[in-house]
Each structure stands twice: as C-alpha cells, then as structure tokens.
C-alpha cells in the first residue's frame, strides 16, 4: 500500500539516516556552542559583526543545551526544530552586519550563506524524522480479517465465561451490584 | 552466538556474544527457535527505564528446544523438550510463588538490593529487562540461559507452530490477566486503551470472558481494524473525544471496567497533558506520561475497576486520585503472573478457542531485529508484532 510509512532503519541498525544525521547535528551543536562560549570575539570577527560578544555567548549556551538534548533524547525531532528556530535567530543577528557602513559586510554575507545551508540541513532532518512516524493520514494496513478466533467471533463471545476468577481478583460482593 | 544487544538510547545491534553456559544446577540452556519484540522492550530502546548497561542482551518473549539441563532441573526438564519461556523468572518455592504471585517472586532477582531501593521491596527477576530486575541476558538470541529452569518454563507439545505458542511467554497471559482482574460480568462494558499487541490480546480475552461490550481506543487505523476484527467497538482518539464517546456508549454512566494497555509512553502529542508530561520528562521532572491513567480514572463508572497491565517506571504527576477515592474505584495492576494462567491458556489454544498468531505482522531473521525495533517503535509498515527467527534467512510479511 502506497500510503503506509515504509521502514526507514539502516540495514542491521536500529536507526535511520535521519537519526544518524540528527546525532551529527547534535555533535555539531555542541562543538559550535563551545566555540561561541570560549571565543565569542573571534566568532564575531569571522561573521563580520562586532560588539555582540555577550549575545554570541548566549547563543553558545543555547547550542550546547540543544546538542545535549538531541544526543540524549530518544526522539530528537523537537530538538532539531529547536535548532531551526535557533538558525533563524542567528540569521536575524548576522543580517545586521549587512548594513552599508559595515566594512566587513562581505564576511557577514558569507556567514549568512553558511547559516542558510545549515538551516536547510536542519529542516531536511526535522521533516525526515517527522515523516518516519506513522500518523492517521499515512498508516492504513487493513487487518479486519484477523479475529484471532478460529471458530469465529460469535462462538468466542463468552466462551470462557466459566473461567473461575481467583478470589484475590474478584470484586467484593457488596460492590458487585454497582458494577 | 548472535544476539540483539542494547548499546545505548535507540541503539540496538545484532552482535556476537559468548554462548551461555550452565551456571547453577537449576539452569537450563535452550536453543531459541522464535522470539518476539515486546512493546515493553521499546521502553528500554527509548531508554525510559533505568538500569540498562551497554552490552545487555534484549528480549523476554522466547521459546525453543532444551539443549542442556543442570542437575537440579532434570526432575522436570530433559534435553529435547519444547518449551516457552515466561518473562518472569520464578523459584516456585517462596511465599509469593506459592500464592501464585509469580511476578513478585522473592528469590530470583539477583539484584534485590537495587529493586528494594527503587520499589521498596524486590520483584521477580526478568529476562532482558534492566539490572533492576536481575540483569539477566534476554532471549533475542540464538541461545538462552534459563535460571530456575525447573519452574521457569511452559512445556508445549510438538506439532503446533511456534507462532501459536510463543505469546504464552508474555502478551497473551498479560492480556488475559488484565481482563481477569476486572472480574468481568455479563453486563459489563470494558474499555481498553491501546491497541498494540497487549491491547489486542486484552480485547480477545474480554470477549472470551463474556463482556457485554468491549471498546478499544487507539489512533492508528490498522490497529483499530484488528481490534474491531476481534469484536471491539473502536474509538479513534484523534477523531473524537474519548470521554464523550465512552459516556455516549454507556448512557452517560461510564464503562464499568477500564484497562490501560498503553503504559508510560502515551502518545506525546495526543493531548495537552501529554505535551506537559513530555516537557517535564525532558527536564527530568517526571518519568512517565500517564495520560491514559488520568482519562480512565475520570471516565470510569463509580465502584468500577481499573486494570493496569501497561508498564510504568517511576514517578507520575497530576494523578486525579480524588476521582478514584470519591468514586470508590478498585485498581489492580502488576507484572503478569505468567505461569498462573498458562496451563489454561495453552488448552484454549489447543482447543482452537483462540489463535494468538493473528497479531503477527512481521516475521524476520534475528539479524533484522535492530531495524525492526525502529519499525515497531515508529509504527511503520503497518507493524503491530514482530517475531524473530534465529535460524531464518529471508523475511516473511503479514
């Protein structure tokens, strides 16, 4: 059936290519975050923006937290979406370096191009992870012929009514009329 | 031998590990012919249950042939016997085992001190299910060491396919106990949350035990179609309000018996409270997502019974105990006392009252096990139940 979510794990592994990509993005997040925390001035210079070292440090903390969440979570998808939101914040911040009076606006433009590329990767990963899960719209195998009762459903109804429920699992007599 | 090994969160691998050997005179070794992935294995795969270590062998639903028997187990087992292995390891001698409370056997958890700390008192040792329950190697492998093998087994006859017998190890008696402990009366409406493998077995058990009406709740059409085939009225919680529909079906009074076959991983975006739980889980402020518990405590008829076969791991938040207390609800729960039910259930299989193989959607070689964990967890490919065959080469579908 075309609308059933196909298997996605890599052969012999319990993870899909998107799961692997998510882990890679997790490590990337932590590495970038550490760089932003340790050398914000150099990062600012490379990106063509200056005087926002404290903002960059804050972004570094965000990257480390997001990366750790991706690597420790069983479901990295929401954290990849967090990365996408972070990418947009980064883009908005670096875009301030494109103003005409900034002598380093060329570096800002290059940084924006790199950020756009990373955002595309993040989006692809988040969308890929999302599409791997069955939803009401996608999963549609029909098991309506599987009753599990070889003699039919009608014969099965109450067929074990004579089973004696153990005393420790019986409803007290006083409550029985009410249930 | 080859075995499925837990190496970290969502990381299961098929690896070579040392062959098991007799370590105690009550041990036996079985050659596994079939094993299955259980919904509760997913709690380990997702690492919601504490106590896993890299290198642990997974699996607690296995059957096969006895190939070696320790001296003290020879009174009840011999080489060549065909056995299903219950997921609970039982001594058969302690006070709890003598009462039939096998899942809380006082003897078999070799990490009793850890369970005492986590739960107040120890429970039984379990196969392939964390070091809190003994750290025993599981049965998703070519061979399995069975401790206390003279009591920890279900002998099954030759000539019946593995597929009809394998689920005596866990999900069939689990669904059965879930229904039995509701003490179902002929006038009862039984509502069952979750149409995974345990939910499916619970639907069939409630039908056999004579419930007037069985209602099954899920969101996936293929699971609902299977529940309907078993005799249930179905509710898709993504399309309608569960509480409103249950009240509508019961004349506004609510179902007498409510069964939680979902457990700690309720669909994370299925409701506002589950989103809240997921956020708290991420901040390590809560271990489980108890949406189903909340809903059935709210909707259950006064003086009704709540049965909880679904697995919970630790600390839960915002539980409406006021509803439980004021309505006088009875809660029955616990891991399954497998051997308490299996003689009776085996007879029902042999008499063709039920064929548990209906639930199998995928049969694969053991080496495909890692892929099937993800397929099962993400409900891909219409997956409801995966059976793995160590001796198999190609895959069978459906």
Coordinates of C-alpha atoms in Angstrom, one line a residue:
Chain A
X1 CA 0.0 0.0 0.0
X2 CA 1.4 3.4 -1.0
X3 CA 0.3 5.4 2.0
X4 CA 1.9 3.1 4.6
X5 CA 5.0 4.6 6.2
X6 CA 7.9 2.5 4.9
X7 CA 10.7 1.0 7.0
X8 CA 13.5 3.5 7.4
X9 CA 16.2 2.0 9.6
X10 CA 19.6 1.3 8.0
X11 CA 20.2 -2.4 7.4
X12 CA 21.3 -4.1 10.6
X13 CA 20.8 -0.9 12.6
X14 CA 18.1 0.4 14.8
X15 CA 18.4 4.0 13.5
X16 CA 17.6 5.7 10.2
X17 CA 19.8 8.0 8.1
X18 CA 17.8 10.9 9.6
X19 CA 18.5 9.6 13.1
X20 CA 22.2 9.4 12.2
X21 CA 22.1 13.0 10.8
X22 CA 20.4 14.2 13.9
X23 CA 23.2 12.8 16.0
X24 CA 25.7 14.5 13.8
X25 CA 23.8 17.8 14.2
X26 CA 23.9 17.2 18.0
X27 CA 27.7 16.9 18.0
X28 CA 27.9 19.9 15.6
X29 CA 25.7 22.0 18.0
X30 CA 27.9 21.2 21.0
X31 CA 31.1 22.0 19.1
X32 CA 29.8 25.3 17.8
X33 CA 28.4 26.2 21.2
X34 CA 31.7 25.6 22.9
X35 CA 33.4 27.8 20.3
X36 CA 30.9 30.5 20.8
X37 CA 31.3 30.3 24.6
X38 CA 35.1 30.2 24.6
X39 CA 36.0 32.6 21.7
X40 CA 33.0 34.9 21.1
X41 CA 35.2 37.7 19.8
X42 CA 36.8 35.6 17.1
X43 CA 33.4 34.3 16.1
X44 CA 32.1 37.9 15.8
X45 CA 35.1 38.9 13.7
X46 CA 34.7 35.9 11.4
X47 CA 31.0 36.7 11.0
X48 CA 31.6 40.4 10.3
X49 CA 29.7 41.7 13.3
X50 CA 31.2 43.3 16.4
X51 CA 30.1 44.3 19.8
X52 CA 27.7 41.5 20.4
X53 CA 30.0 39.1 22.2
X54 CA 27.6 38.5 25.1
X55 CA 24.8 37.7 22.6
X56 CA 27.1 35.1 21.0
X57 CA 27.9 33.6 24.4
X58 CA 24.2 33.2 25.0
X59 CA 23.8 31.6 21.6
X60 CA 26.6 29.3 22.6
X61 CA 24.8 28.2 25.7
X62 CA 21.7 27.5 23.6
X63 CA 23.7 25.4 21.1
X64 CA 25.2 23.3 23.9
X65 CA 21.8 22.7 25.5
X66 CA 20.2 21.8 22.2
X67 CA 23.1 19.5 21.2
X68 CA 22.9 17.7 24.6
X69 CA 19.2 17.3 24.2
X70 CA 19.5 15.8 20.7
X71 CA 22.1 13.3 21.8
X72 CA 20.3 12.2 24.9
X73 CA 16.7 12.2 23.7
X74 CA 15.0 9.1 22.2
X75 CA 13.1 11.4 19.9
X76 CA 15.4 14.2 18.5
X77 CA 12.8 15.7 16.3
X78 CA 11.5 18.5 18.6
X79 CA 15.2 19.5 19.3
X80 CA 16.0 19.6 15.6
X81 CA 13.1 22.0 15.3
X82 CA 14.6 24.0 18.2
X83 CA 17.8 24.2 16.1
X84 CA 15.8 25.6 13.1
X85 CA 14.4 28.3 15.4
X86 CA 18.0 29.0 16.6
X87 CA 19.1 29.2 13.0
X88 CA 16.5 31.9 12.3
X89 CA 17.7 33.8 15.4
X90 CA 21.3 33.5 14.1
X91 CA 20.3 34.7 10.7
X92 CA 18.5 37.7 12.1
X93 CA 21.5 38.6 14.2
X94 CA 24.1 38.3 11.4
X95 CA 21.9 40.1 9.0
X96 CA 22.6 43.3 11.0
X97 CA 26.1 43.1 9.6
X98 CA 24.9 43.7 6.0
X99 CA 24.4 47.5 6.6
X100 CA 26.3 49.7 4.1
X101 CA 28.6 51.2 6.7
X102 CA 30.0 47.9 7.8
X103 CA 33.4 47.3 6.2
X104 CA 33.1 43.5 7.0
X105 CA 29.7 43.0 5.3
X106 CA 31.3 40.6 2.9
X107 CA 32.1 38.2 5.8
X108 CA 28.6 38.7 7.1
X109 CA 27.2 37.7 3.7
X110 CA 29.4 34.5 3.7
X111 CA 28.2 33.7 7.2
X112 CA 24.6 34.1 6.2
X113 CA 25.1 31.8 3.3
X114 CA 26.6 29.1 5.6
X115 CA 23.7 29.6 8.0
X116 CA 21.2 29.2 5.2
X117 CA 22.9 25.9 4.3
X118 CA 22.8 24.7 7.8
X119 CA 19.1 25.7 8.1
X120 CA 18.3 23.7 5.0
X121 CA 20.0 20.6 6.5
X122 CA 18.2 21.1 9.8
X123 CA 14.8 21.4 8.0
X124 CA 15.5 18.3 6.0
X125 CA 16.4 16.4 9.1
X126 CA 13.3 17.6 11.1
X127 CA 11.0 16.9 8.2
X128 CA 12.6 13.5 7.6
X129 CA 12.2 12.5 11.2
X130 CA 8.6 13.6 11.2
X131 CA 7.7 11.7 8.1
X132 CA 9.2 8.4 9.5
X133 CA 6.4 8.2 12.1
X134 CA 3.0 6.7 11.2
X135 CA 0.1 9.1 11.5
X136 CA -3.6 8.8 10.9
X137 CA -3.1 10.0 7.4
X138 CA -0.3 7.6 6.5
X139 CA -0.8 4.2 8.1
X140 CA -3.5 2.2 6.5
X141 CA -2.9 -1.6 6.6
X142 CA -6.2 -3.4 6.9
X143 CA -6.3 -6.2 9.4
X144 CA -10.0 -6.6 9.5
X145 CA -9.8 -10.3 8.7
X146 CA -7.7 -11.1 11.8
X147 CA -10.2 -12.0 14.6
X148 CA -7.9 -14.5 16.3
X149 CA -10.9 -16.8 16.8
X150 CA -10.6 -19.9 14.6
X151 CA -14.3 -20.8 15.3
X152 CA -15.5 -17.3 14.6
X153 CA -16.3 -14.2 16.7
X154 CA -19.8 -15.3 17.7
X155 CA -18.6 -18.7 19.1
X156 CA -15.9 -16.8 21.0
X157 CA -18.2 -14.4 22.8
X158 CA -18.4 -15.7 26.4
X159 CA -16.7 -19.0 25.6
X160 CA -14.6 -18.6 28.7
X161 CA -17.4 -17.4 30.9
X162 CA -17.0 -20.5 33.1
X163 CA -13.4 -19.5 34.0
X164 CA -13.2 -19.1 37.7
X165 CA -11.7 -15.8 38.6
X166 CA -9.2 -16.2 41.5
X167 CA -10.5 -14.8 44.8
X168 CA -7.8 -12.2 45.0
X169 CA -9.1 -10.7 41.7
X170 CA -12.8 -10.7 42.4
X171 CA -14.9 -7.7 43.0
X172 CA -16.3 -7.7 46.6
X173 CA -19.9 -9.0 46.7
X174 CA -21.1 -5.7 48.3
X175 CA -19.8 -3.7 45.3
X176 CA -20.9 -6.2 42.7
X177 CA -24.5 -4.8 42.2
X178 CA -23.0 -1.4 41.3
X179 CA -20.5 -2.5 38.7
Chain B
X1 CA 26.3 -16.8 19.2
X2 CA 24.4 -13.9 17.7
X3 CA 22.1 -11.8 19.9
X4 CA 20.4 -8.4 19.9
X5 CA 22.4 -6.1 22.2
X6 CA 21.4 -2.8 23.8
X7 CA 24.3 -0.3 23.2
X8 CA 22.5 3.0 24.2
X9 CA 19.4 5.0 23.6
X10 CA 17.7 3.8 20.4
X11 CA 20.9 1.8 19.6
X12 CA 20.2 -2.0 19.3
X13 CA 22.8 -4.1 17.4
X14 CA 23.0 -7.7 16.3
X15 CA 26.4 -8.8 17.7
X16 CA 28.4 -11.9 18.6
X17 CA 28.4 -12.5 22.3
X18 CA 29.7 -15.5 24.3
X19 CA 27.4 -18.6 24.3
X20 CA 25.5 -19.0 27.6
X21 CA 26.6 -21.9 29.9
X22 CA 25.1 -23.6 32.9
X23 CA 26.0 -21.5 35.9
X24 CA 23.8 -23.2 38.5
X25 CA 22.3 -26.7 38.9
X26 CA 18.8 -25.3 38.4
X27 CA 19.7 -23.8 35.0
X28 CA 18.9 -25.0 31.5
X29 CA 20.0 -23.8 28.1
X30 CA 17.6 -23.5 25.3
X31 CA 18.2 -23.1 21.6
X32 CA 15.8 -20.3 20.6
X33 CA 13.5 -21.1 17.7
X34 CA 11.4 -18.0 17.9
X35 CA 11.4 -14.8 19.9
X36 CA 9.5 -11.6 19.7
X37 CA 9.9 -7.8 20.3
X38 CA 7.6 -6.7 23.1
X39 CA 6.1 -3.2 23.5
X40 CA 7.9 -3.0 26.8
X41 CA 11.2 -3.6 25.0
X42 CA 10.5 -0.2 23.4
X43 CA 10.8 1.4 26.9
X44 CA 14.4 0.1 27.0
X45 CA 15.1 1.0 23.4
X46 CA 13.9 4.6 24.2
X47 CA 15.8 4.4 27.5
X48 CA 12.9 5.4 29.7
X49 CA 13.6 2.5 32.1
X50 CA 16.6 3.0 34.3
X51 CA 19.2 0.2 34.9
X52 CA 20.3 -0.7 31.4
X53 CA 24.0 -1.2 30.6
X54 CA 25.8 -1.2 27.2
X55 CA 26.1 -4.9 26.1
X56 CA 22.9 -6.1 27.7
X57 CA 21.1 -8.8 25.6
X58 CA 17.5 -7.9 24.9
X59 CA 14.3 -10.0 24.9
X60 CA 11.8 -11.6 27.2
X61 CA 9.5 -13.5 24.8
X62 CA 11.2 -16.6 23.6
X63 CA 10.7 -20.3 23.0
X64 CA 12.8 -23.2 21.8
X65 CA 14.3 -26.5 22.5
X66 CA 16.2 -27.6 25.6
X67 CA 19.8 -28.4 24.8
X68 CA 21.4 -28.6 28.2
X69 CA 20.0 -29.1 31.7
X70 CA 21.6 -28.6 35.1
X71 CA 21.4 -31.5 37.6
X72 CA 18.7 -30.0 39.8
X73 CA 16.4 -29.1 36.8
X74 CA 16.4 -32.7 35.4
X75 CA 13.4 -33.6 37.6
X76 CA 11.2 -31.6 35.3
X77 CA 13.1 -30.9 32.1
X78 CA 15.2 -33.0 29.7
X79 CA 17.2 -32.3 26.5
X80 CA 14.9 -32.1 23.5
X81 CA 11.8 -30.7 25.5
X82 CA 10.0 -28.0 23.6
X83 CA 9.4 -25.0 25.9
X84 CA 8.1 -21.5 26.0
X85 CA 9.9 -19.3 28.5
X86 CA 7.8 -17.0 30.6
X87 CA 9.3 -13.5 31.0
X88 CA 9.2 -13.8 34.8
X89 CA 11.9 -16.0 36.4
X90 CA 10.3 -17.9 39.3
X91 CA 11.6 -20.1 42.0
X92 CA 8.2 -21.8 42.7
X93 CA 9.1 -22.1 46.4
X94 CA 8.9 -18.6 48.1
X95 CA 5.8 -17.4 49.8
X96 CA 4.7 -15.3 46.8
X97 CA 5.2 -18.1 44.3
X98 CA 3.2 -20.4 46.5
X99 CA 0.3 -17.9 46.3
X100 CA 0.6 -17.7 42.5
X101 CA 2.0 -14.2 42.6
X102 CA 4.9 -15.2 40.4
X103 CA 5.8 -11.8 39.1
X104 CA 6.9 -10.8 42.6
X105 CA 8.9 -13.9 43.4
X106 CA 11.1 -13.1 46.3
X107 CA 14.1 -15.2 45.2
X108 CA 15.0 -14.7 41.6
X109 CA 16.1 -11.1 41.4
X110 CA 19.8 -11.3 41.9
X111 CA 20.0 -7.5 42.2
X112 CA 17.4 -7.5 45.0
X113 CA 19.2 -4.5 46.7
X114 CA 18.5 -2.3 43.7
X115 CA 14.9 -3.3 43.4
X116 CA 14.5 -2.8 47.2
X117 CA 15.7 0.8 46.8
X118 CA 13.6 1.5 43.7
X119 CA 10.3 -0.2 44.6
X120 CA 10.5 -0.6 48.4
X121 CA 10.7 -4.4 48.0
X122 CA 12.0 -6.6 45.3
X123 CA 10.1 -8.1 42.4
X124 CA 10.9 -11.2 40.4
X125 CA 13.9 -11.5 38.1
X126 CA 13.0 -10.8 34.5
X127 CA 14.8 -11.8 31.3
X128 CA 16.5 -8.9 29.4
X129 CA 14.8 -6.2 31.4
X130 CA 17.3 -4.0 33.2
X131 CA 19.6 -4.6 36.1
X132 CA 16.8 -3.6 38.5
X133 CA 15.3 -7.0 37.7
X134 CA 18.4 -9.1 37.9
X135 CA 20.3 -8.1 34.7
X136 CA 19.6 -11.5 33.1
X137 CA 20.5 -11.9 29.5
X138 CA 17.5 -11.9 27.3
X139 CA 16.1 -14.3 24.7
X140 CA 16.5 -12.3 21.4
X141 CA 19.4 -14.6 20.8
X142 CA 20.4 -17.9 19.4
X143 CA 20.6 -19.5 22.8
X144 CA 19.2 -18.5 26.3
X145 CA 20.3 -19.5 29.7
X146 CA 17.1 -20.1 31.8
X147 CA 17.8 -19.8 35.6
X148 CA 15.4 -21.7 37.9
X149 CA 14.6 -23.6 34.7
X150 CA 12.8 -26.5 36.6
X151 CA 10.0 -24.0 37.4
X152 CA 10.6 -21.2 34.8
X153 CA 9.2 -22.9 31.7
X154 CA 6.0 -23.9 30.0
X155 CA 6.1 -27.3 28.3
X156 CA 4.4 -27.3 24.9
X157 CA 3.5 -30.1 22.6
X158 CA 5.1 -30.9 19.2
X159 CA 3.2 -30.4 16.1
X160 CA 1.8 -26.9 16.9
X161 CA 3.5 -24.0 15.2
X162 CA 5.7 -21.7 17.3
X163 CA 3.5 -18.8 16.2
X164 CA 0.5 -20.2 18.1
X165 CA 2.5 -20.8 21.3
X166 CA 5.2 -18.1 21.6
X167 CA 2.9 -15.5 23.1
X168 CA 2.3 -17.6 26.1
X169 CA 5.6 -16.1 27.2
X170 CA 4.1 -12.7 27.9
X171 CA 1.5 -10.8 25.8
X172 CA -1.3 -13.5 25.9
X173 CA -1.3 -14.1 29.6
X174 CA -0.8 -10.3 30.1
X175 CA -3.9 -9.5 28.2
X176 CA -5.7 -12.4 29.9
X177 CA -4.7 -11.2 33.4
X178 CA -5.7 -7.6 32.5
X179 CA -9.2 -8.9 31.7
X180 CA -9.4 -11.5 34.5
X181 CA -8.6 -9.0 37.2
X182 CA -11.5 -6.9 36.0
X183 CA -13.8 -9.7 37.2
X184 CA -15.9 -9.2 34.1
X185 CA -19.6 -9.6 34.5
X186 CA -22.0 -10.4 31.5
X187 CA -23.4 -6.9 31.7
X188 CA -20.1 -5.1 31.7
X189 CA -18.7 -2.6 29.2
X190 CA -14.9 -3.0 29.2
X191 CA -12.9 0.0 27.7
X192 CA -9.3 -0.8 26.6
X193 CA -6.8 2.0 25.9
X194 CA -4.2 1.0 23.4
X195 CA -4.4 -1.5 20.5
X196 CA -0.9 -2.7 20.5
X197 CA -0.1 -6.4 21.0
X198 CA -1.2 -6.4 24.7
X199 CA -4.3 -4.4 23.9
X200 CA -5.2 -6.8 21.1
X201 CA -4.9 -9.8 23.5
X202 CA -6.9 -8.0 26.1
X203 CA -9.7 -7.4 23.6
X204 CA -9.8 -11.1 22.8
X205 CA -9.7 -12.1 26.5
X206 CA -12.5 -9.7 27.4
X207 CA -14.6 -11.1 24.6
X208 CA -13.9 -14.7 25.7
X209 CA -14.7 -13.9 29.3
X210 CA -18.1 -12.7 28.2
X211 CA -18.1 -8.9 28.5
X212 CA -21.3 -7.4 27.0
X213 CA -19.3 -4.8 25.2
X214 CA -15.6 -4.2 24.5
X215 CA -14.4 -0.8 23.4
X216 CA -10.9 -0.3 22.1
X217 CA -9.1 3.1 21.9
X218 CA -6.2 4.0 19.6
X219 CA -5.4 6.3 16.7
X220 CA -3.9 4.0 14.1
X221 CA -6.4 2.6 11.6
X222 CA -4.6 -0.7 11.1
X223 CA -4.6 -1.3 14.9
X224 CA -8.2 -0.3 15.2
X225 CA -9.2 -2.6 12.3
X226 CA -7.5 -5.5 14.1
X227 CA -9.3 -4.7 17.4
X228 CA -12.6 -4.5 15.5
X229 CA -12.0 -7.9 13.9
X230 CA -11.7 -9.2 17.5
X231 CA -15.1 -7.9 18.5
X232 CA -14.4 -4.4 19.8
X233 CA -16.2 -1.2 19.1
X234 CA -13.4 1.3 18.3
X235 CA -12.7 4.9 19.2
X236 CA -10.0 6.9 17.3
X237 CA -8.8 9.4 19.8
X238 CA -7.6 11.7 17.1
X239 CA -11.0 12.0 15.6
X240 CA -13.3 12.1 18.6
X241 CA -13.4 12.7 22.3
X242 CA -12.8 9.5 24.2
X243 CA -14.6 10.7 27.3
X244 CA -17.7 11.9 25.4
X245 CA -17.9 8.8 23.2
X246 CA -17.5 6.4 26.2
X247 CA -20.2 8.3 28.1
X248 CA -22.4 8.2 25.0
X249 CA -22.0 4.5 24.6
X250 CA -22.8 3.8 28.3
X251 CA -25.8 6.0 28.7
X252 CA -23.7 8.7 30.5
X253 CA -22.6 6.3 33.2
X254 CA -19.1 5.4 32.0
X255 CA -17.6 1.9 31.5
X256 CA -17.6 -0.5 34.5
X257 CA -14.1 -1.8 33.7
X258 CA -11.2 0.3 32.2
X259 CA -7.9 -1.3 31.1
X260 CA -4.7 0.7 30.4
X261 CA -2.7 -1.3 27.8
X262 CA -0.6 1.8 26.9
X263 CA 1.7 2.5 29.9
X264 CA 4.3 5.1 30.4
X265 CA 4.7 6.3 26.7
X266 CA 1.3 7.7 25.9
X267 CA 1.3 9.4 22.5
X268 CA 3.4 12.5 23.3
X269 CA 1.4 15.0 21.2
X270 CA -2.0 13.3 21.6
X271 CA -3.3 15.6 24.3
X272 CA -2.4 18.8 26.2
X273 CA -1.5 16.8 29.4
X274 CA 0.8 14.5 27.4
X275 CA 2.7 17.5 25.9
X276 CA 3.0 18.8 29.5
X277 CA 4.3 15.4 30.6
X278 CA 6.8 15.2 27.7
X279 CA 8.2 18.7 28.6
X280 CA 8.6 17.5 32.3
X281 CA 10.3 14.3 31.1
X282 CA 12.7 16.4 29.1
X283 CA 13.6 18.3 32.2
X284 CA 13.8 15.1 34.3
X285 CA 11.0 16.3 36.5
X286 CA 8.8 13.3 35.7
X287 CA 9.5 9.8 34.4
X288 CA 6.2 8.7 32.7
X289 CA 3.4 10.1 30.6
X290 CA 0.2 8.9 32.4
X291 CA -2.5 10.4 30.2
X292 CA -4.4 7.1 30.0
X293 CA -4.4 6.7 33.8
X294 CA -5.9 10.2 34.1
X295 CA -8.5 9.6 31.5
X296 CA -9.7 6.3 32.8
X297 CA -9.8 7.4 36.4
X298 CA -12.1 10.3 35.2
X299 CA -14.4 8.3 32.9
X300 CA -14.7 5.0 34.9
X301 CA -18.2 4.3 36.4
X302 CA -18.3 4.7 40.2
X303 CA -17.4 1.4 42.0
X304 CA -15.7 0.3 38.8
X305 CA -12.3 -1.4 38.3
X306 CA -9.2 0.0 36.7
X307 CA -6.8 -2.7 35.4
X308 CA -3.3 -1.6 34.5
X309 CA -1.1 -4.1 32.6
X310 CA 0.7 -1.1 30.9
X311 CA 4.2 -0.7 32.2
X312 CA 5.0 2.3 34.4
X313 CA 8.5 3.1 35.5
X314 CA 8.7 5.6 38.3
X315 CA 7.2 9.0 39.4
X316 CA 4.0 10.3 37.9
X317 CA 2.4 13.8 38.2
X318 CA -1.2 15.2 38.3
X319 CA -2.9 11.9 39.1
X320 CA -6.6 12.5 39.9
X321 CA -6.7 10.3 43.0
X322 CA -9.7 12.4 44.2
X323 CA -11.7 10.8 41.4
X324 CA -10.5 7.3 42.4
X325 CA -11.3 7.8 46.1
X326 CA -14.6 9.5 45.7
X327 CA -15.9 7.1 43.1
X328 CA -14.6 4.1 45.1
X329 CA -12.6 2.7 42.2
X330 CA -10.6 -0.5 42.6
X331 CA -7.1 -0.6 41.0
X332 CA -5.5 -3.9 40.1
X333 CA -2.1 -3.9 38.4
X334 CA 1.3 -5.6 38.3
X335 CA 3.6 -7.5 36.0
X336 CA 1.9 -10.7 34.8
X337 CA 1.9 -13.9 36.9
X338 CA 2.5 -15.8 33.7
X339 CA 2.6 -19.4 35.0
X340 CA -0.7 -18.8 36.9
X341 CA -2.6 -18.7 33.6
X342 CA -0.6 -20.7 31.0
X343 CA -2.0 -24.2 31.6
X344 CA -5.5 -22.9 31.0
X345 CA -4.4 -20.7 28.1
X346 CA -2.4 -23.5 26.4
X347 CA -5.6 -25.6 26.5
X348 CA -7.6 -22.8 24.9
X349 CA -5.0 -22.6 22.1
X350 CA -5.0 -26.4 21.6
X351 CA -8.9 -26.4 21.6
X352 CA -8.9 -23.7 18.9
X353 CA -10.7 -21.3 21.1
X354 CA -8.1 -18.7 20.2
X355 CA -5.1 -18.5 17.8
X356 CA -2.7 -15.8 19.1
X357 CA -0.8 -15.8 15.9
X358 CA -3.3 -13.3 14.5
X359 CA -1.3 -10.4 15.9
X360 CA 1.9 -11.2 14.0
X361 CA 2.5 -8.7 11.2
X362 CA 6.3 -9.2 10.6
X363 CA 8.4 -12.4 10.7
X364 CA 12.1 -11.7 10.3
X365 CA 15.6 -13.2 10.8
X366 CA 17.3 -12.3 14.1
X367 CA 19.8 -10.2 12.2
X368 CA 17.0 -7.8 11.1
X369 CA 16.0 -7.3 14.7
X370 CA 17.6 -3.9 15.1
X371 CA 15.8 -2.5 12.1
X372 CA 12.5 -3.9 13.4
X373 CA 12.9 -2.1 16.7
X374 CA 12.6 1.2 14.9
X375 CA 9.9 -0.1 12.5
X376 CA 7.8 -1.2 15.5
X377 CA 8.5 1.9 17.6
X378 CA 7.6 4.3 14.8
X379 CA 4.7 2.1 13.7
X380 CA 6.0 1.9 10.2
X381 CA 4.9 -0.6 7.6
X382 CA 1.7 -1.5 9.5
X383 CA 3.8 -3.1 12.2
X384 CA 2.0 -4.5 15.3
X385 CA 4.0 -7.5 16.3
X386 CA 7.4 -8.7 15.2
X387 CA 8.6 -12.3 15.5
X388 CA 12.3 -13.0 15.0
X389 CA 13.7 -16.4 13.9
X390 CA 17.4 -17.1 14.6
X391 CA 17.5 -19.8 12.0
X392 CA 15.8 -17.9 9.3
X393 CA 17.3 -16.2 6.2
X394 CA 14.6 -14.3 4.3
X395 CA 11.7 -12.3 5.8
X396 CA 8.0 -13.0 5.7
X397 CA 5.4 -10.3 5.8
X398 CA 1.9 -10.2 7.1

